[in-house]
C-alpha positions as a printed Julia matrix, in Angstrom:
261×3 Matrix{Float64}:
 -24.2    8.72   -4.28
 -25.05   7.86   -1.05
 -22.39   6.02    1.45
 -23.76   2.06    3.02
 -25.77   2.93    5.97
 -26.59   6.65    5.33
 -30.29   7.36    4.09
 -30.44  10.14    2.02
 -34.26  11.9     2.63
 -35.63  14.7     1.7
 -35.3   18.3     3.77
 -38.48  17.9     5.96
 -40.73  21.23    7.65
 -42.15  20.43   10.55
 -45.09  17.96   12.03
 -48.29  19.39   10.78
 -50.18  18.03   14.58
 -53.26  18.03   15.36
 -54.04  21.92   15.43
 -53.38  21.3    11.1
 -55.58  21.76    8.04
 -56.88  18.04    7.37
 -54.72  18.92    4.13
 -51.01  19.08    6.25
 -52.16  17.04    8.14
 -53.07  14.19    5.34
 -49.35  15.38    3.97
 -47.95  15.2     6.68
 -48.99  11.8     6.92
 -47.15  10.91    3.51
 -43.91  12.74    4.87
 -43.46  10.69    7.44
 -41.58   7.68    4.75
 -38.92   8.08    3.22
 -35.68   5.79    2.24
 -35.22   5.08    5.72
 -38.39   4.01    6.69
 -40.72   2.45    3.26
 -42.96   0.7     5.99
 -44.67   2.03    8.86
 -47.11   1.34   11.1
 -50.41   3.09   12.18
 -48.43   4.27   16.08
 -45.05   5.38   13.59
 -47.66   7.44   11.25
 -48.75   9.46   13.89
 -45.63   9.37   15.48
 -43.71  10.75   12.84
 -46.8   13.15   11.95
 -47.23  14.5    15.68
 -51.06  13.62   14.95
 -53.55  11.42   17.45
 -53.84   8.22   17.04
 -57.14   8.08   15.51
 -56.17  11.22   13.9
 -54.02   9.32   11.93
 -56.36   5.53   12.08
 -58.74   8.64    9.42
 -56.59  10.02    7.3
 -54.73   6.67    6.87
 -57.96   5.36    6.03
 -58.73   8.2     3.93
 -55.9    8.17    1.98
 -55.61   3.79    1.33
 -58.83   4.77    0.16
 -57.45   7.25   -2.65
 -54.31   5.08   -3.55
 -51.75   7.11   -1.84
 -51.13   4.44    0.36
 -50.93   0.24    0.66
 -50.98  -1.8     3.66
 -48.89  -4.54    3.09
 -48.85  -8.81    4.36
 -47.55  -7.44    7.76
 -49.39  -4.56    8.6
 -48.08  -1.92    7.62
 -48.23   1.06    4.89
 -46.28   1.53    2.3
 -46.71   4.69   -0.27
 -49.61   2.76   -2.62
 -49.02   3.27   -6.56
 -51.43   6.17   -6.94
 -48.95   8.13   -5.5
 -46.44   6.99   -7.89
 -48.54   7.61  -11.12
 -48.94  10.97  -10.03
 -44.98  11.7    -9.86
 -44.98  10.13  -12.29
 -46.95  13.49  -14.83
 -45.04  16.74  -12.11
 -43.44  18.21  -16.05
 -40.01  18.89  -14.99
 -38.97  14.97  -13.95
 -40.92  13.35  -16.4
 -40.82  15.61  -19.14
 -37.01  15.96  -18.66
 -36.17  12.16  -18.6
 -38.05  11.23  -21.48
 -35.98  13.76  -23.6
 -32.91  13.65  -21.89
 -33.36   9.51  -21.61
 -31.4    8.68  -25.06
 -28.38  10.7   -24.24
 -27.99   8.9   -20.82
 -28.24   5.4   -22.79
 -25.87   6.82  -25.22
 -23.22   7.55  -22.24
 -23.92   4.84  -20.68
 -23.07   2.19  -22.96
 -19.78   4.13  -24.29
 -19.12   4.02  -20.66
 -20.66   0.57  -19.32
 -20.89   3.39  -16.14
 -23.0    4.61  -13.78
 -24.68   8.21  -15.4
 -27.18  10.56  -13.65
 -29.08  13.37  -14.67
 -30.77  15.96  -11.03
 -32.3   18.29  -10.93
 -31.63  21.33   -8.33
 -35.28  21.48   -6.12
 -34.08  24.45   -3.49
 -31.05  23.7    -1.3
 -30.79  19.73   -2.83
 -31.14  18.2    -5.63
 -32.96  16.03   -6.21
 -32.19  12.56   -9.26
 -33.91  12.49  -12.01
 -32.3    9.5   -13.41
 -29.56   6.74  -13.46
 -28.64   4.31  -15.22
 -25.96   1.59  -14.03
 -23.5    0.64  -15.62
 -22.33  -3.23  -15.66
 -19.28  -4.05  -13.57
 -20.09  -0.01  -12.47
 -18.97   1.02   -9.17
 -22.08   0.45   -6.31
 -23.51   3.79   -5.74
 -26.36   3.55   -3.34
 -28.37   7.13   -5.3
 -31.87   6.01   -6.68
 -34.53   7.88   -9.42
 -36.72  10.21   -6.79
 -33.62  10.29   -3.68
 -32.71  13.97   -3.03
 -29.39  14.25   -2.02
 -27.24  17.95   -0.54
 -25.52  20.22   -3.54
 -21.99  19.92   -2.05
 -20.71  16.44   -2.08
 -22.13  15.19   -5.75
 -20.98  15.76   -9.62
 -24.09  16.74   -9.93
 -24.1   19.31   -7.76
 -21.92  21.24   -7.53
 -23.09  21.75  -11.02
 -26.09  22.99   -9.81
 -24.51  24.68   -7.11
 -22.3   27.03   -9.25
 -24.94  27.6   -11.29
 -27.56  28.89   -8.94
 -28.46  32.05   -7.01
 -25.21  33.76   -5.49
 -28.25  33.65   -2.46
 -28.87  30.31   -2.88
 -24.31  29.44   -2.98
 -24.6   31.81   -0.08
 -27.19  29.98    2.01
 -26.08  26.61    1.39
 -22.61  27.47    2.46
 -22.66  29.47    5.98
 -25.3   25.79    6.46
 -24.63  22.65    7.65
 -21.97  21.2     5.03
 -22.48  17.32    5.99
 -18.44  14.67    5.56
 -19.31  10.87    3.94
 -16.17  10.41    4.48
 -12.02  11.75    4.58
 -12.42  13.48    1.54
 -15.78  15.67    1.69
 -14.64  19.07    1.43
 -16.51  20.78    4.57
 -14.72  24.64    3.77
 -16.21  27.01    2.86
 -13.43  28.46    1.27
 -12.53  25.36   -0.38
 -16.57  24.96   -1.52
 -16.05  29.07   -2.92
 -13.27  27.72   -5.77
 -14.62  24.57   -6.23
 -17.49  26.69   -7.52
 -15.27  29.61   -9.32
 -13.5   25.82  -10.58
 -16.85  24.31  -12.27
 -18.21  27.36  -14.07
 -14.24  28.51  -15.79
 -13.66  24.83  -16.74
 -17.14  23.9   -17.12
 -17.5   20.79  -15.69
 -17.59  19.62  -12.11
 -14.86  17.04  -10.52
 -16.2   14.9    -7.18
 -12.92  13.16   -5.83
 -14.37  10.9    -3.14
 -16.5   13.34   -1.3
 -19.52  10.29   -0.68
 -17.4    7.18   -1.14
 -14.02   6.4    -0.84
 -13.69   4.24   -4.4
 -16.02   6.86   -5.85
 -15.08   9.77   -8.23
 -17.77  11.66  -10.36
 -17.43  14.07  -13.36
 -20.97  16.55  -13.91
 -21.92  18.74  -15.91
 -24.37  21.84  -16.75
 -28.0   20.96  -19.31
 -29.08  24.46  -20.3
 -32.17  25.25  -21.74
 -32.29  28.18  -24.25
 -31.89  30.91  -22.52
 -28.67  29.75  -21.75
 -30.03  28.85  -17.7
 -28.97  25.56  -16.23
 -32.48  22.66  -16.42
 -29.9   19.95  -14.85
 -27.52  18.01  -14.45
 -25.35  14.97  -15.89
 -22.71  12.67  -14.44
 -20.59   9.55  -14.91
 -19.99   7.78  -11.6
 -16.52   5.85  -12.03
 -14.06   4.33   -9.98
 -11.8    5.99   -8.73
  -8.49   5.16  -10.36
 -10.47   4.72  -13.49
  -9.98   7.27  -15.55
  -9.05  10.68  -14.86
 -11.68  13.41  -14.77
 -10.84  15.45  -17.64
 -10.26  12.19  -19.51
 -14.75  11.85  -19.04
 -15.21  15.43  -18.93
 -16.19  15.52  -22.8
 -18.53  12.77  -22.66
 -20.48  15.02  -20.07
 -20.68  17.98  -21.75
 -21.66  16.43  -25.14
 -24.18  14.64  -23.01
 -25.03  17.64  -21.38
 -25.4   19.26  -24.5
 -27.02  17.14  -26.55
 -29.74  17.61  -24.09
 -29.79  21.12  -23.56
 -30.35  20.99  -27.39
 -33.09  18.38  -27.87
 -35.04  20.03  -25.31
 -34.89  23.26  -27.02
 -35.82  21.9   -30.44
């Protein structure tokens, strides 16, 4: 979930610069794009990637020839379809999504609410799937979008089951505030994470938008490791979190069993 007007962007490295390797500079060009920058001019690409305009021109030509970039009718560059094809081969996201989709669809059909599936990557989460319920509260997540681990239902689940040193790294860093209800105090967040581990589900109450409540649950593999999280996002006040938790936990357990079959 993302508040209107706030972009969800990945944690990006520093620009490759003019002295980086060709591969690093090409990745810098691709890294310039984001949800808030879906189309860029050549000069904008050069600036965001930290490379000279002549270098950007050469790299864009190579990337465009391969299909990683496409040029639209305005002359701006966008991510090309070849990148989508390549990304679809990522086993952690694609295999998980295909296995989980029937369970997510069942949950969405029963509740007519928003259903989300996410995995952790470092100190962020990546949304692998999202199903929008008919008439449900608006959410602003997208498949492939990233978010911090401290505010959303899926994020709290993934953080609660992350290694202790990663939890401390996240809690010691900057915790983004999205609404007046966003929890940013490390001590309170630690108590919330302990509750998630004890109860088997998370509750994010108006932490990202002031009209939404999210209940999340962990997806575990055969060894009991948490490999993903599922959440149900509803309009606050429409249902009690503890009434939603069994539905979300059942979905998560179903996905976990299917992954081990």
